[in-house]
Coordinates of C-alpha atoms in Angstrom, one line a residue:
M27 CA -9.7 26.1 1.2
S28 CA -12.0 27.3 4.1
G29 CA -15.4 26.1 2.7
P30 CA -17.4 22.7 3.0
A31 CA -15.6 19.7 1.8
I32 CA -16.6 17.2 -0.9
L33 CA -14.3 13.5 -1.2
V34 CA -13.9 13.0 -4.9
L35 CA -12.8 9.2 -5.4
A36 CA -11.7 7.9 -8.7
P37 CA -10.2 5.1 -10.7
M38 CA -7.7 7.5 -12.5
P39 CA -5.6 10.1 -11.5
A40 CA -6.1 13.7 -12.1
F41 CA -2.4 14.3 -13.6
P42 CA -1.3 14.2 -16.0
T43 CA -4.4 15.3 -17.9
S44 CA -3.6 12.7 -20.9
A45 CA -7.2 11.4 -21.4
G46 CA -10.8 11.9 -21.5
N47 CA -12.0 10.5 -18.1
R48 CA -9.2 12.3 -16.3
R49 CA -10.2 15.7 -18.3
R50 CA -13.7 15.4 -16.8
L51 CA -12.4 14.6 -13.7
L52 CA -10.6 17.8 -13.4
T53 CA -13.3 19.7 -14.9
T54 CA -15.7 18.4 -12.3
C55 CA -13.5 19.3 -9.7
A56 CA -12.9 22.9 -10.6
A57 CA -16.7 23.3 -11.2
L58 CA -16.9 21.8 -7.0
Q59 CA -14.0 24.6 -6.3
R60 CA -15.5 27.3 -7.9
G61 CA -18.5 26.8 -5.9
G62 CA -16.2 27.2 -2.7
Y63 CA -15.9 23.5 -1.9
A64 CA -13.1 21.9 -0.6
V65 CA -11.9 18.6 -3.0
D66 CA -10.3 16.0 -1.4
L67 CA -9.2 13.4 -3.9
A68 CA -9.1 9.8 -3.4
Y69 CA -7.1 7.9 -6.3
Y70 CA -7.9 4.0 -6.4
A71 CA -4.5 2.8 -8.3
H72 CA -6.5 1.3 -11.0
E73 CA -4.9 2.8 -13.9
D74 CA -1.4 2.4 -12.7
Q75 CA -1.8 -1.6 -12.6
I76 CA -3.2 -1.6 -15.9
Y77 CA -0.5 0.2 -16.9
R78 CA 2.1 -1.9 -15.5
R79 CA 0.4 -5.1 -16.9
F80 CA 0.7 -3.5 -20.3
G81 CA 4.3 -3.0 -20.0
Q82 CA 4.2 1.2 -19.4
H83 CA 5.1 3.3 -17.1
P84 CA 2.0 4.5 -15.6
P85 CA 1.6 8.4 -16.2
T86 CA 0.6 9.4 -12.9
D87 CA 1.6 12.7 -11.2
E88 CA 0.6 12.6 -7.3
A89 CA 2.6 15.9 -6.6
A90 CA 0.3 17.8 -9.0
A91 CA -2.6 16.8 -7.3
A92 CA -1.2 17.5 -4.2
G93 CA -0.7 20.9 -5.4
L94 CA -4.7 21.3 -6.1
F95 CA -6.7 19.6 -3.7
R96 CA -6.7 20.1 0.3
H97 CA -6.4 16.3 1.0
T98 CA -4.9 13.6 -1.6
F99 CA -5.2 10.0 -1.2
R100 CA -3.8 6.7 -2.6
I101 CA -5.7 3.6 -2.3
E102 CA -3.7 0.3 -3.8
P103 CA -5.4 -2.5 -5.9
P104 CA -5.2 -5.6 -3.7
A105 CA -5.6 -8.4 -7.0
T106 CA -5.4 -8.2 -10.4
I107 CA -8.2 -6.1 -12.1
P108 CA -10.0 -8.6 -14.4
L109 CA -10.3 -6.9 -18.1
T110 CA -12.4 -10.0 -19.3
T111 CA -15.0 -12.8 -18.1
R112 CA -16.4 -15.7 -18.9
S113 CA -19.8 -14.2 -17.9
R114 CA -22.2 -12.6 -20.5
C115 CA -21.0 -9.5 -18.9
F116 CA -19.3 -8.3 -15.4
S117 CA -21.3 -8.1 -12.1
I118 CA -21.4 -4.4 -11.4
D119 CA -19.0 -5.0 -8.3
D120 CA -16.6 -7.1 -10.0
W121 CA -14.2 -3.7 -10.3
C122 CA -14.7 -2.5 -6.7
P123 CA -12.5 -4.6 -4.4
E124 CA -13.5 -4.3 -0.4
A125 CA -10.2 -2.1 -0.1
V126 CA -12.7 1.1 -2.1
G127 CA -15.1 0.7 0.6
A128 CA -12.6 0.3 3.6
F129 CA -11.1 3.6 2.3
V130 CA -14.6 5.4 2.6
S131 CA -15.4 4.0 6.0
W132 CA -12.2 5.3 7.0
Y133 CA -12.2 8.7 5.5
G134 CA -16.0 9.1 6.6
K135 CA -14.2 8.7 10.3
A136 CA -11.1 10.8 9.5
Y137 CA -13.0 13.8 8.3
P138 CA -16.7 13.6 9.6
Q139 CA -17.3 17.1 8.5
T140 CA -16.7 15.9 4.9
G141 CA -20.5 16.8 3.4
A142 CA -21.0 14.8 -0.1
I143 CA -19.1 11.7 -1.7
L144 CA -18.7 11.7 -5.7
M145 CA -17.5 8.7 -7.2
N146 CA -16.3 8.4 -10.3
Y147 CA -17.8 5.3 -12.7
V148 CA -20.7 3.0 -11.6
F149 CA -18.7 0.1 -11.4
L150 CA -17.2 1.7 -7.9
S151 CA -20.8 2.3 -6.7
R152 CA -20.4 -0.5 -3.8
A153 CA -17.9 1.9 -2.2
L154 CA -20.8 4.1 -1.6
E155 CA -22.2 1.6 1.0
A156 CA -19.7 2.7 3.3
A157 CA -20.7 6.6 3.5
P158 CA -21.5 7.6 6.7
P159 CA -25.1 8.4 7.0
G160 CA -26.3 11.7 5.9
V161 CA -23.6 12.2 3.4
L162 CA -24.8 13.2 -0.1
T163 CA -23.8 10.8 -2.6
L164 CA -23.0 11.4 -6.3
I165 CA -21.9 9.0 -9.2
D166 CA -20.6 10.6 -12.1
T167 CA -21.2 7.7 -14.6
H168 CA -18.4 9.5 -17.4
D169 CA -20.1 6.4 -20.1
R170 CA -23.0 4.2 -20.1
F171 CA -22.0 0.7 -19.5
A172 CA -24.8 -1.3 -19.6
D173 CA -24.4 -3.6 -23.2
R174 CA -21.3 -1.8 -24.2
Q175 CA -19.5 -5.1 -25.5
R176 CA -21.8 -4.5 -28.7
Q177 CA -20.2 -1.8 -29.8
Y178 CA -17.0 -3.9 -30.4
R179 CA -18.8 -6.5 -32.9
P180 CA -18.3 -4.6 -36.0
F181 CA -14.8 -4.7 -35.2
R182 CA -14.7 -8.4 -34.4
A183 CA -12.7 -7.4 -31.2
E184 CA -13.5 -8.1 -28.1
P185 CA -13.5 -5.6 -25.1
N186 CA -10.6 -5.1 -22.0
F187 CA -12.6 -2.4 -20.4
F188 CA -16.1 -2.7 -18.0
Y189 CA -19.3 -3.5 -19.5
T190 CA -22.3 -4.7 -17.7
D191 CA -26.2 -5.6 -18.2
R192 CA -29.1 -3.0 -17.6
A193 CA -30.1 -4.4 -14.1
G194 CA -26.5 -4.2 -13.1
E195 CA -25.9 -0.7 -14.1
A196 CA -29.6 0.3 -12.3
A197 CA -28.6 -1.3 -9.6
G198 CA -25.3 0.5 -9.3
L199 CA -27.1 3.8 -9.8
A200 CA -29.8 3.5 -6.8
R201 CA -26.5 3.5 -4.4
A202 CA -26.6 7.3 -5.4
D203 CA -29.0 10.3 -4.3
I204 CA -27.8 12.4 -7.7
V205 CA -26.5 10.5 -11.0
L206 CA -24.4 13.1 -13.2
A207 CA -24.5 12.3 -16.9
I208 CA -22.0 13.4 -19.3
Q209 CA -24.3 14.1 -22.2
S210 CA -27.6 14.3 -23.1
E211 CA -28.4 10.8 -24.8
E212 CA -26.9 9.2 -21.9
A213 CA -28.9 11.5 -19.6
A214 CA -32.4 10.1 -21.0
Y215 CA -31.0 6.6 -20.7
F216 CA -30.0 6.7 -17.0
R217 CA -33.5 7.9 -16.2
T218 CA -35.2 5.3 -18.0
I219 CA -33.2 2.7 -15.5
T220 CA -33.4 4.5 -12.0
D221 CA -35.5 6.6 -9.8
R222 CA -32.6 8.8 -8.9
R223 CA -31.9 12.3 -9.9
V224 CA -30.5 12.6 -12.8
H225 CA -28.3 15.9 -13.8
L226 CA -27.0 16.4 -17.1
L227 CA -23.3 17.8 -16.1
P228 CA -21.2 18.5 -19.6
P229 CA -17.6 19.6 -18.7
R230 CA -16.8 23.4 -19.3
F231 CA -14.3 23.8 -21.2
P232 CA -12.4 27.7 -20.9
A233 CA -11.8 29.5 -24.5
R234 CA -7.8 28.8 -25.0
R235 CA -7.5 30.5 -28.3
P236 CA -10.0 32.4 -30.6
F237 CA -11.6 30.6 -33.8
T238 CA -9.5 31.5 -36.5
A239 CA -10.3 30.1 -40.0
P240 CA -7.6 28.5 -41.9
T241 CA -7.5 29.6 -45.8
R242 CA -5.9 25.9 -46.8
V243 CA -5.3 23.1 -44.8
R244 CA -2.1 21.9 -44.9
R245 CA -2.2 19.7 -41.5
I246 CA -5.0 17.7 -40.0
G247 CA -5.2 16.3 -36.3
F248 CA -5.9 13.9 -34.1
L249 CA -5.2 14.0 -30.4
G250 CA -6.2 11.1 -27.9
H251 CA -5.5 8.3 -25.6
G252 CA -4.8 4.9 -26.9
N253 CA -8.3 3.2 -25.2
D254 CA -9.8 1.0 -27.7
P255 CA -12.8 3.3 -29.1
N256 CA -9.8 5.8 -30.3
L257 CA -7.8 3.3 -31.2
F258 CA -10.2 1.5 -33.8
S259 CA -12.0 4.8 -34.9
I260 CA -8.3 6.1 -36.0
R261 CA -6.8 3.3 -37.7
R262 CA -9.7 3.1 -39.8
F263 CA -9.5 6.5 -40.6
A264 CA -5.9 6.6 -41.1
A265 CA -6.3 3.4 -43.5
A266 CA -8.6 5.8 -45.6
W267 CA -6.5 8.6 -45.5
S268 CA -3.2 6.9 -46.7
D269 CA -5.3 5.4 -49.4
G270 CA -4.5 7.4 -52.5
W271 CA -2.5 10.3 -50.5
T272 CA -0.3 12.5 -52.7
P273 CA 1.9 15.4 -51.0
A274 CA -0.4 18.0 -52.5
R275 CA -3.2 16.4 -49.7
P276 CA -3.0 17.6 -45.9
E277 CA -1.0 15.9 -43.5
L278 CA -2.7 13.8 -41.1
V279 CA -0.7 14.3 -37.8
I280 CA -1.6 11.7 -34.6
A281 CA -0.3 12.5 -31.1
G282 CA -1.0 11.6 -27.6
E283 CA -0.7 7.9 -26.3
I284 CA -2.4 6.6 -29.0
S285 CA 0.9 7.1 -31.1
N286 CA 2.5 4.4 -29.2
S287 CA -0.2 1.6 -30.3
L288 CA -0.3 2.2 -33.6
G289 CA 2.6 0.1 -34.9
P290 CA 6.2 1.4 -35.2
T291 CA 5.9 2.9 -38.8
A292 CA 3.2 5.6 -40.1
G293 CA 1.5 5.4 -43.6
P294 CA 1.5 8.0 -46.1
G295 CA 0.8 11.1 -45.4
I296 CA 0.3 10.5 -41.6
R297 CA 3.1 11.5 -38.8
F298 CA 3.0 10.1 -35.4
A299 CA 3.9 13.2 -32.7
G300 CA 4.1 10.8 -29.5
Y301 CA 2.9 12.3 -26.2
L302 CA 3.0 16.2 -26.2
P303 CA 3.2 17.5 -22.7
E304 CA 2.2 20.7 -24.0
L305 CA -1.2 20.7 -25.6
E306 CA -0.2 24.5 -27.4
D307 CA 2.2 22.5 -29.0
F308 CA -0.2 20.3 -31.0
Y309 CA -3.0 22.6 -31.7
D310 CA -0.6 25.2 -32.5
G311 CA 0.8 23.0 -35.4
I312 CA -2.5 22.1 -36.9
D313 CA -5.2 24.0 -39.4
L314 CA -8.1 21.5 -38.3
V315 CA -9.2 18.6 -36.1
V316 CA -10.8 15.6 -37.3
A317 CA -12.9 13.1 -35.1
P318 CA -13.9 10.2 -37.1
I319 CA -15.4 8.4 -34.0
L320 CA -16.9 5.0 -34.5
M321 CA -17.6 3.5 -31.3
G322 CA -17.7 4.7 -27.7
S323 CA -20.0 6.5 -25.1
G324 CA -19.6 8.9 -22.9
L325 CA -18.8 12.5 -24.3
K326 CA -15.6 13.1 -26.6
M327 CA -13.6 15.3 -24.8
K328 CA -11.0 15.7 -27.6
V329 CA -13.6 17.7 -29.3
A330 CA -14.6 20.0 -26.6
E331 CA -10.6 20.6 -26.5
A332 CA -10.2 20.9 -29.7
L333 CA -13.2 23.6 -30.0
S334 CA -11.6 25.3 -27.1
F335 CA -8.1 26.0 -28.9
G336 CA -10.2 27.6 -31.6
K337 CA -9.8 25.0 -34.3
P338 CA -12.2 24.2 -37.0
V339 CA -13.7 20.3 -36.4
I340 CA -15.2 17.6 -38.9
G341 CA -16.4 14.6 -37.3
T342 CA -18.9 11.6 -37.3
A343 CA -22.4 11.7 -35.3
L344 CA -20.9 9.9 -32.8
G345 CA -17.9 11.8 -32.4
F346 CA -20.2 15.0 -31.7
E347 CA -22.9 13.3 -29.6
G348 CA -23.6 15.6 -26.8
F349 CA -22.8 18.9 -28.4
D350 CA -26.0 19.3 -30.6
P351 CA -24.4 19.2 -33.9
V352 CA -26.3 21.1 -36.7
V353 CA -24.0 21.3 -39.7
P354 CA -23.6 18.3 -41.8
A355 CA -19.5 18.0 -41.0
H356 CA -20.3 17.2 -37.7
R357 CA -22.9 14.7 -38.5
L358 CA -20.7 12.2 -40.8
D359 CA -21.2 8.5 -41.0
T360 CA -18.0 6.9 -41.6
A361 CA -14.3 7.4 -41.5
E362 CA -14.3 7.6 -45.4
A363 CA -17.1 10.3 -45.1
V364 CA -14.7 12.4 -42.7
K365 CA -12.0 12.1 -45.1
T366 CA -14.1 13.1 -48.1
Q367 CA -15.4 16.8 -46.0
V368 CA -11.5 17.3 -45.1
L369 CA -10.6 17.1 -48.8
A370 CA -13.8 19.1 -50.4
L371 CA -13.0 21.9 -48.1
A372 CA -8.8 21.8 -47.6
S373 CA -8.6 24.5 -50.1
D374 CA -12.2 26.5 -50.1
A375 CA -11.1 29.4 -48.1
A376 CA -15.3 30.5 -48.0
E377 CA -16.1 27.5 -46.9
L378 CA -13.7 26.9 -43.9
A379 CA -14.4 30.0 -42.8
A380 CA -18.2 28.9 -42.5
L381 CA -17.1 25.6 -41.1
T382 CA -14.9 27.7 -38.7
R383 CA -18.1 30.2 -37.5
A384 CA -20.1 26.9 -37.1
C385 CA -18.0 25.5 -34.5
A386 CA -17.4 29.0 -33.0
D387 CA -21.4 28.8 -32.3
L388 CA -21.4 25.3 -31.5
F389 CA -18.8 25.7 -28.9
A390 CA -20.4 28.7 -27.2
G391 CA -23.7 27.2 -26.9
Y392 CA -22.2 24.1 -25.4
N393 CA -20.3 25.8 -23.3
A394 CA -23.4 28.2 -21.9
R395 CA -25.0 25.0 -20.9
A396 CA -22.4 23.6 -19.3
E397 CA -22.1 26.8 -17.0
E398 CA -25.9 26.3 -16.4
A399 CA -25.6 23.0 -15.4
E400 CA -22.5 23.3 -13.3
T401 CA -24.8 26.2 -11.4
A402 CA -27.7 23.8 -11.3
L403 CA -25.5 21.3 -9.5
L404 CA -23.9 23.6 -7.0
A405 CA -27.8 24.5 -5.9
M406 CA -28.3 20.8 -5.6
L407 CA -25.5 19.9 -3.0
S408 CA -26.8 20.5 0.2
V409 CA -23.4 20.4 2.1
S410 CA -22.9 24.6 2.0
D411 CA -23.8 24.7 6.2
R412 CA -21.2 22.2 6.9
K413 CA -17.7 23.5 8.4
P414 CA -14.4 22.4 8.2
S415 CA -13.2 20.9 11.9
A416 CA -9.8 20.8 13.2
A417 CA -10.0 17.0 12.0
D418 CA -10.2 18.1 8.7
A419 CA -6.8 19.9 8.9
P420 CA -4.3 18.8 6.1
A421 CA -2.0 15.6 6.9
A422 CA 1.6 16.0 7.3
R423 CA 3.3 14.4 3.7
P424 CA 6.6 14.4 2.8
A425 CA 7.4 17.6 0.4
A426 CA 7.6 17.0 -3.2
T427 CA 10.4 19.3 -3.8
D428 CA 12.3 18.0 -0.8
P429 CA 12.6 14.1 -1.1
D430 CA 14.3 11.8 1.4
R431 CA 17.2 9.8 -0.4
V432 CA 19.0 6.8 0.6
V433 CA 21.9 5.5 -1.8
T434 CA 23.2 1.8 -1.6
A435 CA 26.5 1.3 -3.3
L436 CA 26.7 -1.7 -5.7
A437 CA 29.5 -3.4 -7.8
N438 CA 28.4 -1.7 -11.3
G439 CA 26.0 0.9 -9.9
R440 CA 24.1 2.3 -7.2
L441 CA 20.6 1.8 -6.1
T442 CA 18.5 5.2 -4.9
C443 CA 15.3 4.8 -2.4
E444 CA 13.4 8.2 -2.6
T445 CA 10.6 8.9 -0.5
S446 CA 8.3 11.4 -1.8
L447 CA 5.5 12.5 -4.0
R448 CA 6.8 12.3 -7.2
S449 CA 5.6 9.5 -9.0
D450 CA 5.5 11.0 -13.0
L451 CA 8.7 9.2 -13.6
R452 CA 10.6 7.4 -15.9
D453 CA 14.1 8.4 -15.9
D454 CA 15.7 10.6 -13.6
P455 CA 18.7 12.5 -14.8
D456 CA 21.1 12.3 -11.4
L457 CA 19.6 8.7 -10.3
G458 CA 18.9 6.7 -13.2
L459 CA 16.2 4.3 -14.4
L460 CA 12.9 4.1 -12.2
V461 CA 13.2 0.3 -11.2
A462 CA 10.8 -0.3 -8.6
T463 CA 8.0 1.5 -6.1
E464 CA 6.5 0.1 -3.2
R465 CA 3.3 -0.7 -2.9
V466 CA 2.1 0.5 0.4
A467 CA 2.8 4.2 2.4
P468 CA 6.5 4.9 3.6
P469 CA 7.0 3.5 7.3
G470 CA 5.5 6.0 9.8
A471 CA 3.1 8.0 7.0
E472 CA -0.4 8.7 7.4
P473 CA -2.9 6.1 5.9
Y474 CA -3.5 6.3 2.3
T475 CA -0.8 8.6 1.6
P476 CA 0.2 8.9 -1.6
A477 CA 4.1 9.3 -1.0
R478 CA 6.0 6.3 -1.6
R479 CA 9.7 4.8 -1.6
R480 CA 11.0 4.4 -5.5
W481 CA 13.9 3.2 -6.3
F482 CA 16.1 4.1 -9.1
A483 CA 19.6 2.2 -10.3
R484 CA 22.2 4.2 -12.2
A485 CA 25.2 2.0 -13.9
E486 CA 28.6 3.1 -13.0
A487 CA 32.0 1.5 -13.9
A488 CA 32.5 -1.6 -11.8
K489 CA 34.7 -0.8 -8.7
T490 CA 38.3 -1.5 -8.8
G491 CA 39.4 -4.8 -6.9
H492 CA 35.4 -6.2 -6.8
R493 CA 35.3 -9.7 -7.5
P494 CA 32.2 -11.1 -9.3
D495 CA 31.2 -13.5 -6.8
E496 CA 30.6 -10.5 -4.2
A497 CA 27.6 -9.2 -6.7
G498 CA 24.5 -8.7 -4.6
S499 CA 26.2 -8.4 -1.1
A500 CA 25.0 -4.9 -0.4
D501 CA 21.9 -4.7 1.1
A502 CA 19.4 -2.0 0.0
G503 CA 16.6 -2.9 2.7
L504 CA 14.5 -4.5 0.1
A505 CA 13.5 -7.8 2.1
G506 CA 9.8 -8.5 2.5
L507 CA 8.6 -5.1 1.1
R508 CA 5.5 -5.4 -1.4
L509 CA 7.1 -3.6 -4.9
A510 CA 5.5 -3.0 -8.2
L511 CA 8.3 -3.5 -10.5
S512 CA 8.9 -0.8 -13.6
P513 CA 8.3 -2.4 -16.8
E514 CA 12.1 -2.4 -17.7
W515 CA 12.4 -5.5 -15.9
V516 CA 10.2 -7.3 -18.2
R517 CA 10.0 -5.8 -21.4
D518 CA 12.9 -2.9 -22.0
R519 CA 16.1 -4.2 -20.7
H520 CA 18.0 -1.0 -20.3
L521 CA 19.9 -1.8 -17.7
P522 CA 23.5 -3.5 -18.4
P523 CA 23.0 -7.4 -17.7
P524 CA 25.8 -7.5 -14.6
L525 CA 23.7 -4.3 -13.0
R526 CA 20.7 -6.1 -13.4
A527 CA 21.7 -9.3 -11.8
E528 CA 23.1 -7.4 -8.7
I529 CA 19.5 -5.6 -8.7
A530 CA 17.7 -9.1 -8.8
A531 CA 19.9 -10.2 -5.7
Q532 CA 18.5 -7.3 -4.0
L533 CA 15.3 -8.4 -4.8
A534 CA 15.7 -11.8 -3.5
D535 CA 13.7 -11.8 -0.5
V536 CA 10.7 -9.0 -1.4
A537 CA 7.2 -10.0 -0.7
A538 CA 6.6 -12.2 -3.3
N539 CA 3.1 -12.9 -4.8
W540 CA 3.4 -16.6 -5.1
D541 CA 6.1 -18.8 -3.9
A542 CA 6.6 -22.9 -5.2
Q543 CA 9.0 -25.2 -4.3
A544 CA 10.4 -27.3 -7.2
V545 CA 12.2 -30.4 -8.0
R546 CA 14.4 -31.6 -11.1
V547 CA 13.0 -34.2 -13.3
G548 CA 15.2 -34.0 -16.1
S549 CA 18.4 -31.9 -17.9
A550 CA 19.5 -31.9 -21.7
G551 CA 22.1 -29.7 -22.5
D552 CA 21.7 -26.3 -21.2
E553 CA 18.3 -26.9 -20.1
T554 CA 17.0 -28.1 -16.8
T555 CA 13.4 -29.3 -16.5
L556 CA 11.2 -28.2 -13.0
A557 CA 8.1 -30.2 -11.8
L558 CA 6.2 -27.3 -9.6
T559 CA 3.0 -25.7 -9.4
L560 CA 2.9 -22.1 -10.6
P561 CA 0.4 -19.7 -11.6
R562 CA -2.2 -21.3 -14.0
H563 CA -2.2 -18.5 -16.6
L564 CA 1.8 -18.5 -17.1
A565 CA 0.7 -21.8 -19.0
F566 CA -1.4 -19.9 -21.5
G567 CA -0.2 -17.6 -24.4
T568 CA 3.2 -15.9 -24.0
H569 CA 3.9 -13.4 -21.0
P570 CA 6.8 -10.8 -20.6
H571 CA 8.9 -11.9 -18.1
A572 CA 12.5 -11.8 -17.1
V573 CA 13.8 -14.8 -14.8
F574 CA 17.2 -14.7 -12.5
R575 CA 18.7 -18.0 -10.5
I576 CA 19.8 -16.4 -7.2
G577 CA 23.2 -16.9 -6.0
T578 CA 27.1 -16.6 -6.1
P579 CA 27.0 -15.4 -8.8
T580 CA 23.3 -14.3 -9.4
R581 CA 22.8 -14.6 -13.5
E582 CA 19.7 -14.0 -15.7
I583 CA 18.2 -17.0 -17.1
T584 CA 16.0 -18.1 -20.0
L585 CA 12.4 -19.7 -19.1
G586 CA 11.2 -22.0 -21.9
R587 CA 8.3 -24.1 -22.3
V588 CA 5.8 -24.4 -19.9
T589 CA 3.6 -27.7 -20.1
L590 CA 0.4 -28.1 -17.7
L591 CA 0.5 -31.9 -15.9
N592 CA -1.9 -34.4 -15.0
T593 CA -0.3 -35.5 -11.7
S594 CA -2.6 -38.4 -11.4
R595 CA -1.7 -40.2 -14.6
I596 CA 2.2 -39.8 -14.3
S597 CA 3.5 -41.1 -11.1
V598 CA 7.1 -39.2 -11.4
Y599 CA 5.2 -35.8 -11.1
S600 CA 3.1 -37.0 -8.6
S601 CA 5.7 -35.9 -5.6
P602 CA 3.9 -34.2 -2.9
Y603 CA 6.5 -31.5 -3.3
I604 CA 4.7 -30.1 -6.6
S605 CA 1.7 -29.2 -4.5
T606 CA 3.7 -26.9 -2.2
Y607 CA 2.3 -23.8 -3.9
A608 CA 1.0 -20.6 -1.9
S609 CA -0.4 -17.4 -3.0
A610 CA -2.4 -14.8 -0.7
R611 CA -4.0 -13.9 -3.8
A612 CA -7.4 -15.5 -5.2
D613 CA -6.7 -14.1 -8.9
L614 CA -3.2 -16.7 -9.1
P615 CA -4.4 -19.8 -8.5
G616 CA -2.1 -22.9 -8.7
A617 CA -1.5 -25.5 -11.3
P618 CA 1.1 -28.7 -11.8
A619 CA 3.3 -27.9 -14.4
A620 CA 6.6 -29.3 -15.7
V621 CA 9.1 -26.1 -16.7
T622 CA 12.3 -25.9 -18.5
F623 CA 14.8 -23.4 -17.7
A624 CA 18.0 -22.6 -19.9
G625 CA 21.3 -21.8 -18.0
L626 CA 19.9 -22.8 -14.6
G627 CA 22.9 -25.4 -14.3
A628 CA 23.2 -28.8 -13.3
G629 CA 23.6 -28.4 -9.8
T630 CA 22.0 -30.8 -6.7
A631 CA 22.1 -28.4 -4.5
A632 CA 19.2 -26.2 -3.6
S633 CA 18.8 -23.2 -5.3
T634 CA 16.2 -20.1 -5.4
I635 CA 14.9 -18.5 -8.9
L636 CA 13.1 -15.1 -8.8
V637 CA 10.4 -14.7 -11.3
L638 CA 9.3 -10.9 -12.7
H639 CA 6.6 -11.4 -14.9
D640 CA 3.4 -8.9 -15.7
D641 CA 2.8 -7.0 -12.5
L642 CA 3.8 -9.8 -10.3
I643 CA 6.7 -11.6 -8.4
G644 CA 7.4 -15.1 -8.2
R645 CA 9.8 -17.0 -5.9
I646 CA 10.9 -20.8 -6.8
T647 CA 12.7 -22.9 -4.3
V648 CA 14.2 -25.5 -5.9
L649 CA 15.1 -28.4 -3.7
P650 CA 18.3 -30.5 -3.4
D651 CA 18.7 -33.5 -4.6
P652 CA 18.3 -35.9 -3.0
L653 CA 14.9 -35.3 -1.9
P654 CA 14.2 -34.4 1.7
S655 CA 10.8 -34.7 3.5
P656 CA 8.4 -31.7 2.0
E657 CA 7.9 -29.1 4.3
P658 CA 5.2 -26.5 3.9
L659 CA 5.9 -22.8 2.6
A660 CA 5.8 -20.2 5.9

């Protein structure tokens, strides 16, 4: 690409395009590229962390992004992203760490000819303050976030995504020269809280299939991401649909990531199709799409996508917000009303034809407005006279198709380290299960490269003559590294226990998120109680985890009770050893506790316990008996 350059920064990846915000990101970048602009994409890996915290593998495809954009970059979250707040709402900057602004500052120096920066979401607006003087700044809002928490009240639920107040949202928008709104109702709202230029930019959706009216509805469909608005809405609709269902009625097919959030079994008349790599596989198999949306903001990308595949859609007024709906089938109030409308049309060929024509007209009008808005945006951008310089040449990076691999042989399998852009991974047919990803760029790589070192484990027959006490003796070179572990460790134990223990031994000296020293204070049967300081959040509720005693041999043990302590009242727990706790992260405050482990053993020698929990790694050094003088952690 040889045109002027624009940096687009987002807290979600562009690929795979499995969610509405990813579709919005991709359509906006496509509009800029159609205008002749070279787009650099920076991914602040917010969503990767969230997926791991919920025990899921992050669906991110860095190689696909590298094939579409001039440059791609990755910014790692330096701490845990807060999903809840004790305040009435989040401050506008609570989700924007200094690392994002540091990247913008670095990028401005590395690519000085870039003329504009487009920030996705107002909660990252603080980073625009680091933009070089004279660079045009834009915010793509995606949604309205002021008072968003109120939408959860009818569902008796607490939000786990960003929300703020009008003053905070206004302050964030004031940091941009141009504010992009995804639909007209939100554009009108933004104009009431900011004096910045607000431009309505609906995403363009090219037609993928011609509209064809079904003569009878046999299957209806809903495809969506597993976010709260989708989840609450489809749960209510699915319950209504199953009520009184008979085989004479259409089947409801639910597809996408949301399928994994609706429980193990579907109700009568409902089928879970799961995640489908190809959208055609879903839309070609259904007759009509439902959009029974009951909460949320922004534009319902699933409606535009369904229309682009030529499918008639029935939904609520909220689901069609931003599309200027006309017919009653697009302005319903409840999930039950959507069900009633579907059943009324299911066998009526004439009414289905009329609905399909209305959908075709709606889609044509929507796309015409979107095309006009895109043309107007491109005319607004004042970077057309900027030309790329030699400093803007693409940075060298490992080829996604030619990864660098290093294999470490273990007693019960092998551990393969691959350096590449491949990131949309769970299992590899040759390398095995994805175990860990390095959080930072590989040694010697360019700053903010999306390339990473990843480790895969594959079980193999134990080697002849290998003694059990040799487990973990091979060195995979993981000491001191900052790693993000696969959910396999704390949720789904797919690897054989002997291989898990060997790999845990390899992880013993990685850079832990927290370190603590512990003293033995009791034992009963197979259980040992330690006194130590550990992250406070581990004392509340249940947290998926895996715990290993590192030694000869390394073995997996069980974490039992965690009880917070008042050390000022119980003398045996007031030892200075308990206060020996270290973490570089402010979001991991320590608290004295008594922790019970099963399988630790009753030996009095020093030992090490590795605690893998959520998206974190902890290390406990159990001090020998009798106790020596306490030493601070390094």
